[in-house]
C-alpha cells in the first residue's frame, strides 16, 4: 500500500464531517453491514458522505491499514475513527452515537 493511498484517505476523512467507507452506496449498499450502517445514519438524520470501497481496490485495502480496523464499513466523525457497524449499532442503542454527534456540533435532525 502506498503513501499516496493513505494521503487520499486522510484527505477524504478531513473533507467530510461524517464519512462512511462502505461496500456500495447509501442507495444501493452491497452488504448487510454497510446497509445497517447507512440505516443508522439516515435514522439519525445526520448528513454524511460515503466512499464505495468496491470501486477502488487501493482504498479498500488502504482503509484497513489507515484505521487499523480489519472490516468495512468504517465510520469517521470529524476525522476520528468511530468503528464498524456493530460498534455503531451498540453506540446507537446506548445513545452514545447521538452524544458524539452533539459533541462534535453535528446534532441530528431527530
PDB file of N, CA and C in Angstrom:
ATOM      1  N   UNK A   1       0.840  -1.185   0.000  1.00  0.00           N
ATOM      2  CA  UNK A   1       0.000   0.000   0.000  1.00  0.00           C
ATOM      3  C   UNK A   1       0.885   1.248   0.000  1.00  0.00           C
ATOM      4  N   UNK A   2       0.454   2.253  -0.735  1.00  0.00           N
ATOM      5  CA  UNK A   2       1.295   3.431  -0.908  1.00  0.00           C
ATOM      6  C   UNK A   2       0.896   4.570   0.019  1.00  0.00           C
ATOM      7  N   UNK A   3       1.855   5.461   0.221  1.00  0.00           N
ATOM      8  CA  UNK A   3       1.579   6.667   0.999  1.00  0.00           C
ATOM      9  C   UNK A   3       0.535   7.515   0.289  1.00  0.00           C
ATOM     10  N   UNK A   4       0.509   7.412  -1.047  1.00  0.00           N
ATOM     11  CA  UNK A   4      -0.456   8.156  -1.841  1.00  0.00           C
ATOM     12  C   UNK A   4      -1.882   7.765  -1.455  1.00  0.00           C
ATOM     13  N   UNK A   5      -2.126   6.471  -1.297  1.00  0.00           N
ATOM     14  CA  UNK A   5      -3.452   5.987  -0.899  1.00  0.00           C
ATOM     15  C   UNK A   5      -3.800   6.504   0.489  1.00  0.00           C
ATOM     16  N   UNK A   6      -2.843   6.443   1.408  1.00  0.00           N
ATOM     17  CA  UNK A   6      -3.084   6.942   2.764  1.00  0.00           C
ATOM     18  C   UNK A   6      -3.401   8.440   2.737  1.00  0.00           C
ATOM     19  N   UNK A   7      -2.711   9.158   1.862  1.00  0.00           N
ATOM     20  CA  UNK A   7      -2.965  10.589   1.707  1.00  0.00           C
ATOM     21  C   UNK A   7      -4.368  10.858   1.190  1.00  0.00           C
ATOM     22  N   UNK A   8      -4.783  10.068   0.205  1.00  0.00           N
ATOM     23  CA  UNK A   8      -6.146  10.210  -0.345  1.00  0.00           C
ATOM     24  C   UNK A   8      -7.195   9.940   0.726  1.00  0.00           C
ATOM     25  N   UNK A   9      -6.967   8.890   1.519  1.00  0.00           N
ATOM     26  CA  UNK A   9      -7.913   8.554   2.584  1.00  0.00           C
ATOM     27  C   UNK A   9      -7.964   9.676   3.616  1.00  0.00           C
ATOM     28  N   UNK A  10      -6.793  10.163   4.028  1.00  0.00           N
ATOM     29  CA  UNK A  10      -6.734  11.245   5.016  1.00  0.00           C
ATOM     30  C   UNK A  10      -7.473  12.482   4.507  1.00  0.00           C
ATOM     31  N   UNK A  11      -7.317  12.762   3.215  1.00  0.00           N
ATOM     32  CA  UNK A  11      -7.993  13.909   2.614  1.00  0.00           C
ATOM     33  C   UNK A  11      -9.508  13.725   2.625  1.00  0.00           C
ATOM     34  N   UNK A  12      -9.968  12.553   2.238  1.00  0.00           N
ATOM     35  CA  UNK A  12     -11.405  12.261   2.253  1.00  0.00           C
ATOM     36  C   UNK A  12     -11.983  12.416   3.657  1.00  0.00           C
ATOM     37  N   UNK A  13     -11.268  11.856   4.637  1.00  0.00           N
ATOM     38  CA  UNK A  13     -11.728  11.916   6.024  1.00  0.00           C
ATOM     39  C   UNK A  13     -11.792  13.366   6.509  1.00  0.00           C
ATOM     40  N   UNK A  14     -10.798  14.168   6.130  1.00  0.00           N
ATOM     41  CA  UNK A  14     -10.768  15.557   6.601  1.00  0.00           C
ATOM     42  C   UNK A  14     -11.797  16.441   5.892  1.00  0.00           C
ATOM     43  N   UNK A  15     -12.207  16.041   4.691  1.00  0.00           N
ATOM     44  CA  UNK A  15     -13.155  16.862   3.917  1.00  0.00           C
ATOM     45  C   UNK A  15     -14.613  16.648   4.312  1.00  0.00           C
ATOM     46  N   UNK A  16     -14.888  15.581   5.049  1.00  0.00           N
ATOM     47  CA  UNK A  16     -16.267  15.249   5.403  1.00  0.00           C
ATOM     48  C   UNK A  16     -16.422  15.163   6.915  1.00  0.00           C
ATOM     49  N   UNK A  17     -17.398  15.895   7.464  1.00  0.00           N
ATOM     50  CA  UNK A  17     -17.635  15.827   8.909  1.00  0.00           C
ATOM     51  C   UNK A  17     -18.007  14.407   9.329  1.00  0.00           C
ATOM     52  N   UNK A  18     -18.840  13.770   8.525  1.00  0.00           N
ATOM     53  CA  UNK A  18     -19.233  12.381   8.784  1.00  0.00           C
ATOM     54  C   UNK A  18     -19.004  11.610   7.490  1.00  0.00           C
ATOM     55  N   UNK A  19     -18.169  10.589   7.554  1.00  0.00           N
ATOM     56  CA  UNK A  19     -17.826   9.832   6.350  1.00  0.00           C
ATOM     57  C   UNK A  19     -17.906   8.345   6.631  1.00  0.00           C
ATOM     58  N   UNK A  20     -18.588   7.641   5.731  1.00  0.00           N
ATOM     59  CA  UNK A  20     -18.727   6.189   5.851  1.00  0.00           C
ATOM     60  C   UNK A  20     -18.032   5.510   4.681  1.00  0.00           C
ATOM     61  N   UNK A  21     -17.004   4.736   5.003  1.00  0.00           N
ATOM     62  CA  UNK A  21     -16.388   3.873   3.992  1.00  0.00           C
ATOM     63  C   UNK A  21     -17.227   2.609   3.988  1.00  0.00           C
ATOM     64  N   UNK A  22     -17.797   2.267   2.830  1.00  0.00           N
ATOM     65  CA  UNK A  22     -18.753   1.173   2.787  1.00  0.00           C
ATOM     66  C   UNK A  22     -18.639   0.391   1.493  1.00  0.00           C
ATOM     67  N   UNK A  23     -19.333  -0.736   1.447  1.00  0.00           N
ATOM     68  CA  UNK A  23     -19.434  -1.521   0.219  1.00  0.00           C
ATOM     69  C   UNK A  23     -20.725  -1.111  -0.457  1.00  0.00           C
ATOM     70  N   UNK A  24     -20.600  -0.490  -1.627  1.00  0.00           N
ATOM     71  CA  UNK A  24     -21.764   0.023  -2.332  1.00  0.00           C
ATOM     72  C   UNK A  24     -21.990   1.491  -2.004  1.00  0.00           C
ATOM     73  N   UNK A  25     -23.224   1.948  -2.219  1.00  0.00           N
ATOM     74  CA  UNK A  25     -23.591   3.346  -1.977  1.00  0.00           C
ATOM     75  C   UNK A  25     -24.768   3.374  -0.999  1.00  0.00           C
ATOM     76  N   UNK A  26     -25.048   4.544  -0.400  1.00  0.00           N
ATOM     77  CA  UNK A  26     -26.197   4.610   0.502  1.00  0.00           C
ATOM     78  C   UNK A  26     -27.509   4.145  -0.160  1.00  0.00           C
ATOM     79  N   UNK A  27     -27.667   4.409  -1.454  1.00  0.00           N
ATOM     80  CA  UNK A  27     -28.878   3.967  -2.147  1.00  0.00           C
ATOM     81  C   UNK A  27     -28.856   2.473  -2.444  1.00  0.00           C
ATOM     82  N   UNK A  28     -27.670   1.940  -2.705  1.00  0.00           N
ATOM     83  CA  UNK A  28     -27.526   0.520  -3.048  1.00  0.00           C
ATOM     84  C   UNK A  28     -26.379  -0.119  -2.275  1.00  0.00           C
ATOM     85  N   UNK A  29     -26.555  -0.315  -0.964  1.00  0.00           N
ATOM     86  CA  UNK A  29     -25.496  -0.972  -0.189  1.00  0.00           C
ATOM     87  C   UNK A  29     -25.275  -2.385  -0.715  1.00  0.00           C
ATOM     88  N   UNK A  30     -24.014  -2.828  -0.738  1.00  0.00           N
ATOM     89  CA  UNK A  30     -23.679  -4.134  -1.285  1.00  0.00           C
ATOM     90  C   UNK A  30     -23.413  -5.189  -0.212  1.00  0.00           C
ATOM     91  N   UNK A  31     -23.637  -4.847   1.048  1.00  0.00           N
ATOM     92  CA  UNK A  31     -23.550  -5.862   2.097  1.00  0.00           C
ATOM     93  C   UNK A  31     -24.432  -5.446   3.264  1.00  0.00           C
ATOM     94  N   UNK A  32     -24.806  -6.420   4.065  1.00  0.00           N
ATOM     95  CA  UNK A  32     -25.720  -6.163   5.177  1.00  0.00           C
ATOM     96  C   UNK A  32     -25.167  -5.190   6.201  1.00  0.00           C
ATOM     97  N   UNK A  33     -23.864  -5.272   6.458  1.00  0.00           N
ATOM     98  CA  UNK A  33     -23.260  -4.392   7.457  1.00  0.00           C
ATOM     99  C   UNK A  33     -23.265  -2.942   6.982  1.00  0.00           C
ATOM    100  N   UNK A  34     -22.957  -2.748   5.694  1.00  0.00           N
ATOM    101  CA  UNK A  34     -22.997  -1.398   5.135  1.00  0.00           C
ATOM    102  C   UNK A  34     -24.430  -0.870   5.162  1.00  0.00           C
ATOM    103  N   UNK A  35     -25.378  -1.742   4.842  1.00  0.00           N
ATOM    104  CA  UNK A  35     -26.788  -1.367   4.854  1.00  0.00           C
ATOM    105  C   UNK A  35     -27.216  -0.917   6.250  1.00  0.00           C
ATOM    106  N   UNK A  36     -26.778  -1.653   7.267  1.00  0.00           N
ATOM    107  CA  UNK A  36     -27.123  -1.331   8.646  1.00  0.00           C
ATOM    108  C   UNK A  36     -26.517   0.018   9.051  1.00  0.00           C
ATOM    109  N   UNK A  37     -25.268   0.236   8.661  1.00  0.00           N
ATOM    110  CA  UNK A  37     -24.588   1.493   8.994  1.00  0.00           C
ATOM    111  C   UNK A  37     -25.311   2.684   8.370  1.00  0.00           C
ATOM    112  N   UNK A  38     -25.703   2.550   7.101  1.00  0.00           N
ATOM    113  CA  UNK A  38     -26.441   3.606   6.400  1.00  0.00           C
ATOM    114  C   UNK A  38     -27.779   3.862   7.095  1.00  0.00           C
ATOM    115  N   UNK A  39     -28.475   2.783   7.456  1.00  0.00           N
ATOM    116  CA  UNK A  39     -29.781   2.913   8.106  1.00  0.00           C
ATOM    117  C   UNK A  39     -29.675   3.689   9.420  1.00  0.00           C
ATOM    118  N   UNK A  40     -28.636   3.418  10.183  1.00  0.00           N
ATOM    119  CA  UNK A  40     -28.434   4.120  11.461  1.00  0.00           C
ATOM    120  C   UNK A  40     -28.239   5.613  11.211  1.00  0.00           C
ATOM    121  N   UNK A  41     -27.344   5.959  10.282  1.00  0.00           N
ATOM    122  CA  UNK A  41     -27.065   7.365  10.000  1.00  0.00           C
ATOM    123  C   UNK A  41     -28.302   8.075   9.451  1.00  0.00           C
ATOM    124  N   UNK A  42     -29.020   7.407   8.559  1.00  0.00           N
ATOM    125  CA  UNK A  42     -30.229   8.017   7.994  1.00  0.00           C
ATOM    126  C   UNK A  42     -31.294   8.200   9.061  1.00  0.00           C
ATOM    127  N   UNK A  43     -31.443   7.216   9.936  1.00  0.00           N
ATOM    128  CA  UNK A  43     -32.418   7.302  11.024  1.00  0.00           C
ATOM    129  C   UNK A  43     -32.107   8.493  11.931  1.00  0.00           C
ATOM    130  N   UNK A  44     -30.817   8.752  12.123  1.00  0.00           N
ATOM    131  CA  UNK A  44     -30.401   9.854  12.998  1.00  0.00           C
ATOM    132  C   UNK A  44     -30.491  11.212  12.300  1.00  0.00           C
ATOM    133  N   UNK A  45     -30.695  11.184  10.995  1.00  0.00           N
ATOM    134  CA  UNK A  45     -30.843  12.439  10.264  1.00  0.00           C
ATOM    135  C   UNK A  45     -29.547  13.221  10.112  1.00  0.00           C
ATOM    136  N   UNK A  46     -28.431  12.528  10.163  1.00  0.00           N
ATOM    137  CA  UNK A  46     -27.126  13.181  10.045  1.00  0.00           C
ATOM    138  C   UNK A  46     -26.676  13.127   8.584  1.00  0.00           C
ATOM    139  N   UNK A  47     -26.226  14.255   8.080  1.00  0.00           N
ATOM    140  CA  UNK A  47     -25.683  14.269   6.717  1.00  0.00           C
ATOM    141  C   UNK A  47     -24.328  13.575   6.742  1.00  0.00           C
ATOM    142  N   UNK A  48     -24.085  12.733   5.737  1.00  0.00           N
ATOM    143  CA  UNK A  48     -22.806  12.029   5.698  1.00  0.00           C
ATOM    144  C   UNK A  48     -22.373  11.782   4.264  1.00  0.00           C
ATOM    145  N   UNK A  49     -21.067  11.731   4.098  1.00  0.00           N
ATOM    146  CA  UNK A  49     -20.506  11.352   2.819  1.00  0.00           C
ATOM    147  C   UNK A  49     -20.208   9.863   2.854  1.00  0.00           C
ATOM    148  N   UNK A  50     -20.021   9.281   1.666  1.00  0.00           N
ATOM    149  CA  UNK A  50     -19.682   7.859   1.644  1.00  0.00           C
ATOM    150  C   UNK A  50     -18.658   7.590   0.553  1.00  0.00           C
ATOM    151  N   UNK A  51     -17.887   6.548   0.766  1.00  0.00           N
ATOM    152  CA  UNK A  51     -16.900   6.095  -0.214  1.00  0.00           C
ATOM    153  C   UNK A  51     -17.188   4.623  -0.473  1.00  0.00           C
ATOM    154  N   UNK A  52     -17.423   4.283  -1.738  1.00  0.00           N
ATOM    155  CA  UNK A  52     -17.672   2.900  -2.119  1.00  0.00           C
ATOM    156  C   UNK A  52     -16.333   2.209  -2.329  1.00  0.00           C
ATOM    157  N   UNK A  53     -15.929   1.374  -1.377  1.00  0.00           N
ATOM    158  CA  UNK A  53     -14.618   0.725  -1.463  1.00  0.00           C
ATOM    159  C   UNK A  53     -14.565  -0.312  -2.582  1.00  0.00           C
ATOM    160  N   UNK A  54     -15.711  -0.748  -3.072  1.00  0.00           N
ATOM    161  CA  UNK A  54     -15.729  -1.724  -4.160  1.00  0.00           C
ATOM    162  C   UNK A  54     -15.258  -1.103  -5.477  1.00  0.00           C
ATOM    163  N   UNK A  55     -15.301   0.222  -5.558  1.00  0.00           N
ATOM    164  CA  UNK A  55     -14.888   0.928  -6.766  1.00  0.00           C
ATOM    165  C   UNK A  55     -13.385   1.195  -6.809  1.00  0.00           C
ATOM    166  N   UNK A  56     -12.698   0.978  -5.691  1.00  0.00           N
ATOM    167  CA  UNK A  56     -11.286   1.336  -5.621  1.00  0.00           C
ATOM    168  C   UNK A  56     -10.546   0.364  -4.701  1.00  0.00           C
ATOM    169  N   UNK A  57      -9.831  -0.577  -5.307  1.00  0.00           N
ATOM    170  CA  UNK A  57      -9.148  -1.618  -4.544  1.00  0.00           C
ATOM    171  C   UNK A  57      -8.095  -1.038  -3.595  1.00  0.00           C
ATOM    172  N   UNK A  58      -7.424   0.031  -4.023  1.00  0.00           N
ATOM    173  CA  UNK A  58      -6.393   0.641  -3.170  1.00  0.00           C
ATOM    174  C   UNK A  58      -7.019   1.205  -1.898  1.00  0.00           C
ATOM    175  N   UNK A  59      -8.158   1.869  -2.048  1.00  0.00           N
ATOM    176  CA  UNK A  59      -8.860   2.416  -0.881  1.00  0.00           C
ATOM    177  C   UNK A  59      -9.387   1.262  -0.017  1.00  0.00           C
ATOM    178  N   UNK A  60      -9.913   0.229  -0.671  1.00  0.00           N
ATOM    179  CA  UNK A  60     -10.482  -0.908   0.062  1.00  0.00           C
ATOM    180  C   UNK A  60      -9.446  -1.528   1.004  1.00  0.00           C
ATOM    181  N   UNK A  61      -8.228  -1.709   0.509  1.00  0.00           N
ATOM    182  CA  UNK A  61      -7.169  -2.263   1.350  1.00  0.00           C
ATOM    183  C   UNK A  61      -6.574  -1.183   2.265  1.00  0.00           C
ATOM    184  N   UNK A  62      -6.433   0.011   1.718  1.00  0.00           N
ATOM    185  CA  UNK A  62      -5.780   1.094   2.452  1.00  0.00           C
ATOM    186  C   UNK A  62      -6.529   1.533   3.689  1.00  0.00           C
ATOM    187  N   UNK A  63      -7.860   1.509   3.629  1.00  0.00           N
ATOM    188  CA  UNK A  63      -8.643   1.994   4.771  1.00  0.00           C
ATOM    189  C   UNK A  63      -8.446   1.077   5.978  1.00  0.00           C
ATOM    190  N   UNK A  64      -8.208  -0.196   5.719  1.00  0.00           N
ATOM    191  CA  UNK A  64      -7.999  -1.144   6.822  1.00  0.00           C
ATOM    192  C   UNK A  64      -6.700  -0.830   7.566  1.00  0.00           C
ATOM    193  N   UNK A  65      -5.682  -0.429   6.824  1.00  0.00           N
ATOM    194  CA  UNK A  65      -4.407  -0.047   7.439  1.00  0.00           C
ATOM    195  C   UNK A  65      -4.524   1.328   8.085  1.00  0.00           C
ATOM    196  N   UNK A  66      -5.267   2.216   7.426  1.00  0.00           N
ATOM    197  CA  UNK A  66      -5.428   3.592   7.905  1.00  0.00           C
ATOM    198  C   UNK A  66      -6.015   3.607   9.312  1.00  0.00           C
ATOM    199  N   UNK A  67      -7.034   2.784   9.524  1.00  0.00           N
ATOM    200  CA  UNK A  67      -7.735   2.773  10.807  1.00  0.00           C
ATOM    201  C   UNK A  67      -7.240   1.666  11.728  1.00  0.00           C
ATOM    202  N   UNK A  68      -6.442   0.752  11.173  1.00  0.00           N
ATOM    203  CA  UNK A  68      -6.038  -0.453  11.889  1.00  0.00           C
ATOM    204  C   UNK A  68      -7.286  -1.236  12.320  1.00  0.00           C
ATOM    205  N   UNK A  69      -8.255  -1.296  11.417  1.00  0.00           N
ATOM    206  CA  UNK A  69      -9.521  -1.989  11.655  1.00  0.00           C
ATOM    207  C   UNK A  69      -9.749  -2.895  10.450  1.00  0.00           C
ATOM    208  N   UNK A  70     -10.008  -4.192  10.655  1.00  0.00           N
ATOM    209  CA  UNK A  70      -9.992  -5.151   9.544  1.00  0.00           C
ATOM    210  C   UNK A  70     -11.235  -5.197   8.654  1.00  0.00           C
ATOM    211  N   UNK A  71     -12.310  -4.568   9.075  1.00  0.00           N
ATOM    212  CA  UNK A  71     -13.560  -4.738   8.320  1.00  0.00           C
ATOM    213  C   UNK A  71     -14.134  -3.419   7.819  1.00  0.00           C
ATOM    214  N   UNK A  72     -15.057  -3.550   6.880  1.00  0.00           N
ATOM    215  CA  UNK A  72     -15.783  -2.420   6.306  1.00  0.00           C
ATOM    216  C   UNK A  72     -17.248  -2.734   6.517  1.00  0.00           C
ATOM    217  N   UNK A  73     -18.090  -1.807   6.875  1.00  0.00           N
ATOM    218  CA  UNK A  73     -17.906  -0.352   6.837  1.00  0.00           C
ATOM    219  C   UNK A  73     -17.087   0.212   8.007  1.00  0.00           C
ATOM    220  N   UNK A  74     -16.655   1.456   7.785  1.00  0.00           N
ATOM    221  CA  UNK A  74     -15.952   2.198   8.812  1.00  0.00           C
ATOM    222  C   UNK A  74     -16.515   3.619   8.847  1.00  0.00           C
ATOM    223  N   UNK A  75     -16.814   4.081  10.044  1.00  0.00           N
ATOM    224  CA  UNK A  75     -17.375   5.421  10.224  1.00  0.00           C
ATOM    225  C   UNK A  75     -16.340   6.362  10.819  1.00  0.00           C
ATOM    226  N   UNK A  76     -16.237   7.545  10.206  1.00  0.00           N
ATOM    227  CA  UNK A  76     -15.382   8.611  10.727  1.00  0.00           C
ATOM    228  C   UNK A  76     -16.243   9.826  11.018  1.00  0.00           C
ATOM    229  N   UNK A  77     -16.009  10.442  12.181  1.00  0.00           N
ATOM    230  CA  UNK A  77     -16.719  11.665  12.547  1.00  0.00           C
ATOM    231  C   UNK A  77     -15.673  12.716  12.883  1.00  0.00           C
ATOM    232  N   UNK A  78     -15.701  13.812  12.134  1.00  0.00           N
ATOM    233  CA  UNK A  78     -14.737  14.908  12.318  1.00  0.00           C
ATOM    234  C   UNK A  78     -13.301  14.382  12.344  1.00  0.00           C
ATOM    235  N   UNK A  79     -13.001  13.475  11.407  1.00  0.00           N
ATOM    236  CA  UNK A  79     -11.650  12.973  11.274  1.00  0.00           C
ATOM    237  C   UNK A  79     -11.276  11.852  12.219  1.00  0.00           C
ATOM    238  N   UNK A  80     -12.189  11.477  13.097  1.00  0.00           N
ATOM    239  CA  UNK A  80     -11.904  10.466  14.106  1.00  0.00           C
ATOM    240  C   UNK A  80     -12.589   9.150  13.752  1.00  0.00           C
ATOM    241  N   UNK A  81     -11.848   8.051  13.822  1.00  0.00           N
ATOM    242  CA  UNK A  81     -12.425   6.737  13.539  1.00  0.00           C
ATOM    243  C   UNK A  81     -13.353   6.342  14.680  1.00  0.00           C
ATOM    244  N   UNK A  82     -14.592   6.005  14.346  1.00  0.00           N
ATOM    245  CA  UNK A  82     -15.574   5.613  15.359  1.00  0.00           C
ATOM    246  C   UNK A  82     -15.659   4.094  15.460  1.00  0.00           C
ATOM    247  N   UNK A  83     -15.832   3.415  14.320  1.00  0.00           N
ATOM    248  CA  UNK A  83     -15.922   1.968  14.344  1.00  0.00           C
ATOM    249  C   UNK A  83     -16.703   1.444  13.162  1.00  0.00           C
ATOM    250  N   UNK A  84     -16.994   0.149  13.209  1.00  0.00           N
ATOM    251  CA  UNK A  84     -17.769  -0.507  12.166  1.00  0.00           C
ATOM    252  C   UNK A  84     -19.239  -0.569  12.540  1.00  0.00           C
ATOM    253  N   UNK A  85     -20.010  -1.361  11.807  1.00  0.00           N
ATOM    254  CA  UNK A  85     -21.459  -1.363  12.008  1.00  0.00           C
ATOM    255  C   UNK A  85     -21.869  -1.901  13.379  1.00  0.00           C
ATOM    256  N   UNK A  86     -21.144  -2.878  13.915  1.00  0.00           N
ATOM    257  CA  UNK A  86     -21.501  -3.408  15.236  1.00  0.00           C
ATOM    258  C   UNK A  86     -21.314  -2.345  16.314  1.00  0.00           C
ATOM    259  N   UNK A  87     -20.196  -1.636  16.246  1.00  0.00           N
ATOM    260  CA  UNK A  87     -19.931  -0.567  17.205  1.00  0.00           C
ATOM    261  C   UNK A  87     -20.955   0.558  17.022  1.00  0.00           C
ATOM    262  N   UNK A  88     -21.252   0.891  15.766  1.00  0.00           N
ATOM    263  CA  UNK A  88     -22.262   1.919  15.503  1.00  0.00           C
ATOM    264  C   UNK A  88     -23.609   1.525  16.107  1.00  0.00           C
ATOM    265  N   UNK A  89     -24.002   0.266  15.927  1.00  0.00           N
ATOM    266  CA  UNK A  89     -25.290  -0.209  16.434  1.00  0.00           C
ATOM    267  C   UNK A  89     -25.324  -0.115  17.956  1.00  0.00           C
ATOM    268  N   UNK A  90     -24.247  -0.556  18.580  1.00  0.00           N
ATOM    269  CA  UNK A  90     -24.148  -0.508  20.035  1.00  0.00           C
ATOM    270  C   UNK A  90     -24.230   0.938  20.535  1.00  0.00           C
ATOM    271  N   UNK A  91     -23.477   1.830  19.896  1.00  0.00           N
ATOM    272  CA  UNK A  91     -23.469   3.237  20.292  1.00  0.00           C
ATOM    273  C   UNK A  91     -24.825   3.891  20.035  1.00  0.00           C
ATOM    274  N   UNK A  92     -25.490   3.466  18.957  1.00  0.00           N
ATOM    275  CA  UNK A  92     -26.814   3.992  18.633  1.00  0.00           C
ATOM    276  C   UNK A  92     -27.807   3.583  19.719  1.00  0.00           C
ATOM    277  N   UNK A  93     -27.770   2.313  20.107  1.00  0.00           N
ATOM    278  CA  UNK A  93     -28.714   1.789  21.101  1.00  0.00           C
ATOM    279  C   UNK A  93     -28.508   2.406  22.477  1.00  0.00           C
ATOM    280  N   UNK A  94     -27.272   2.731  22.831  1.00  0.00           N
ATOM    281  CA  UNK A  94     -26.999   3.306  24.155  1.00  0.00           C
ATOM    282  C   UNK A  94     -27.107   4.832  24.153  1.00  0.00           C
ATOM    283  N   UNK A  95     -27.269   5.426  22.965  1.00  0.00           N
ATOM    284  CA  UNK A  95     -27.355   6.882  22.882  1.00  0.00           C
ATOM    285  C   UNK A  95     -25.998   7.551  22.731  1.00  0.00           C
ATOM    286  N   UNK A  96     -24.929   6.749  22.749  1.00  0.00           N
ATOM    287  CA  UNK A  96     -23.577   7.316  22.634  1.00  0.00           C
ATOM    288  C   UNK A  96     -23.340   7.980  21.284  1.00  0.00           C
ATOM    289  N   UNK A  97     -23.933   7.408  20.236  1.00  0.00           N
ATOM    290  CA  UNK A  97     -23.714   7.956  18.900  1.00  0.00           C
ATOM    291  C   UNK A  97     -24.336   9.345  18.793  1.00  0.00           C
ATOM    292  N   UNK A  98     -25.549   9.500  19.333  1.00  0.00           N
ATOM    293  CA  UNK A  98     -26.205  10.818  19.341  1.00  0.00           C
ATOM    294  C   UNK A  98     -25.366  11.820  20.141  1.00  0.00           C
ATOM    295  N   UNK A  99     -24.831  11.365  21.272  1.00  0.00           N
ATOM    296  CA  UNK A  99     -23.977  12.228  22.099  1.00  0.00           C
ATOM    297  C   UNK A  99     -22.739  12.659  21.322  1.00  0.00           C
ATOM    298  N   UNK A 100     -22.137  11.709  20.609  1.00  0.00           N
ATOM    299  CA  UNK A 100     -20.941  12.004  19.826  1.00  0.00           C
ATOM    300  C   UNK A 100     -21.241  13.083  18.786  1.00  0.00           C
ATOM    301  N   UNK A 101     -22.352  12.918  18.056  1.00  0.00           N
ATOM    302  CA  UNK A 101     -22.712  13.911  17.045  1.00  0.00           C
ATOM    303  C   UNK A 101     -22.965  15.265  17.672  1.00  0.00           C
ATOM    304  N   UNK A 102     -23.613  15.293  18.835  1.00  0.00           N
ATOM    305  CA  UNK A 102     -23.866  16.566  19.515  1.00  0.00           C
ATOM    306  C   UNK A 102     -22.567  17.208  19.951  1.00  0.00           C
ATOM    307  N   UNK A 103     -21.661  16.418  20.551  1.00  0.00           N
ATOM    308  CA  UNK A 103     -20.374  16.940  20.998  1.00  0.00           C
ATOM    309  C   UNK A 103     -19.578  17.540  19.859  1.00  0.00           C
ATOM    310  N   UNK A 104     -19.710  16.949  18.677  1.00  0.00           N
ATOM    311  CA  UNK A 104     -18.952  17.406  17.519  1.00  0.00           C
ATOM    312  C   UNK A 104     -19.703  18.513  16.763  1.00  0.00           C
ATOM    313  N   UNK A 105     -20.839  18.943  17.312  1.00  0.00           N
ATOM    314  CA  UNK A 105     -21.600  20.012  16.673  1.00  0.00           C
ATOM    315  C   UNK A 105     -22.374  19.543  15.455  1.00  0.00           C
ATOM    316  N   UNK A 106     -22.733  18.257  15.438  1.00  0.00           N
ATOM    317  CA  UNK A 106     -23.448  17.681  14.297  1.00  0.00           C
ATOM    318  C   UNK A 106     -24.793  17.143  14.748  1.00  0.00           C
ATOM    319  N   UNK A 107     -25.496  17.932  15.542  1.00  0.00           N
ATOM    320  CA  UNK A 107     -26.775  17.482  16.073  1.00  0.00           C
ATOM    321  C   UNK A 107     -27.682  16.989  14.962  1.00  0.00           C
ATOM    322  N   UNK A 108     -28.294  15.863  15.206  1.00  0.00           N
ATOM    323  CA  UNK A 108     -29.157  15.264  14.196  1.00  0.00           C
ATOM    324  C   UNK A 108     -30.482  15.990  14.124  1.00  0.00           C
ATOM    325  N   UNK A 109     -31.185  15.759  13.021  1.00  0.00           N
ATOM    326  CA  UNK A 109     -32.472  16.408  12.782  1.00  0.00           C
ATOM    327  C   UNK A 109     -33.547  15.831  13.705  1.00  0.00           C
ATOM    328  N   UNK A 110     -33.313  14.609  14.215  1.00  0.00           N
ATOM    329  CA  UNK A 110     -34.299  13.941  15.052  1.00  0.00           C
ATOM    330  C   UNK A 110     -34.215  14.469  16.407  1.00  0.00           C
TER     331      UNK A 110
END
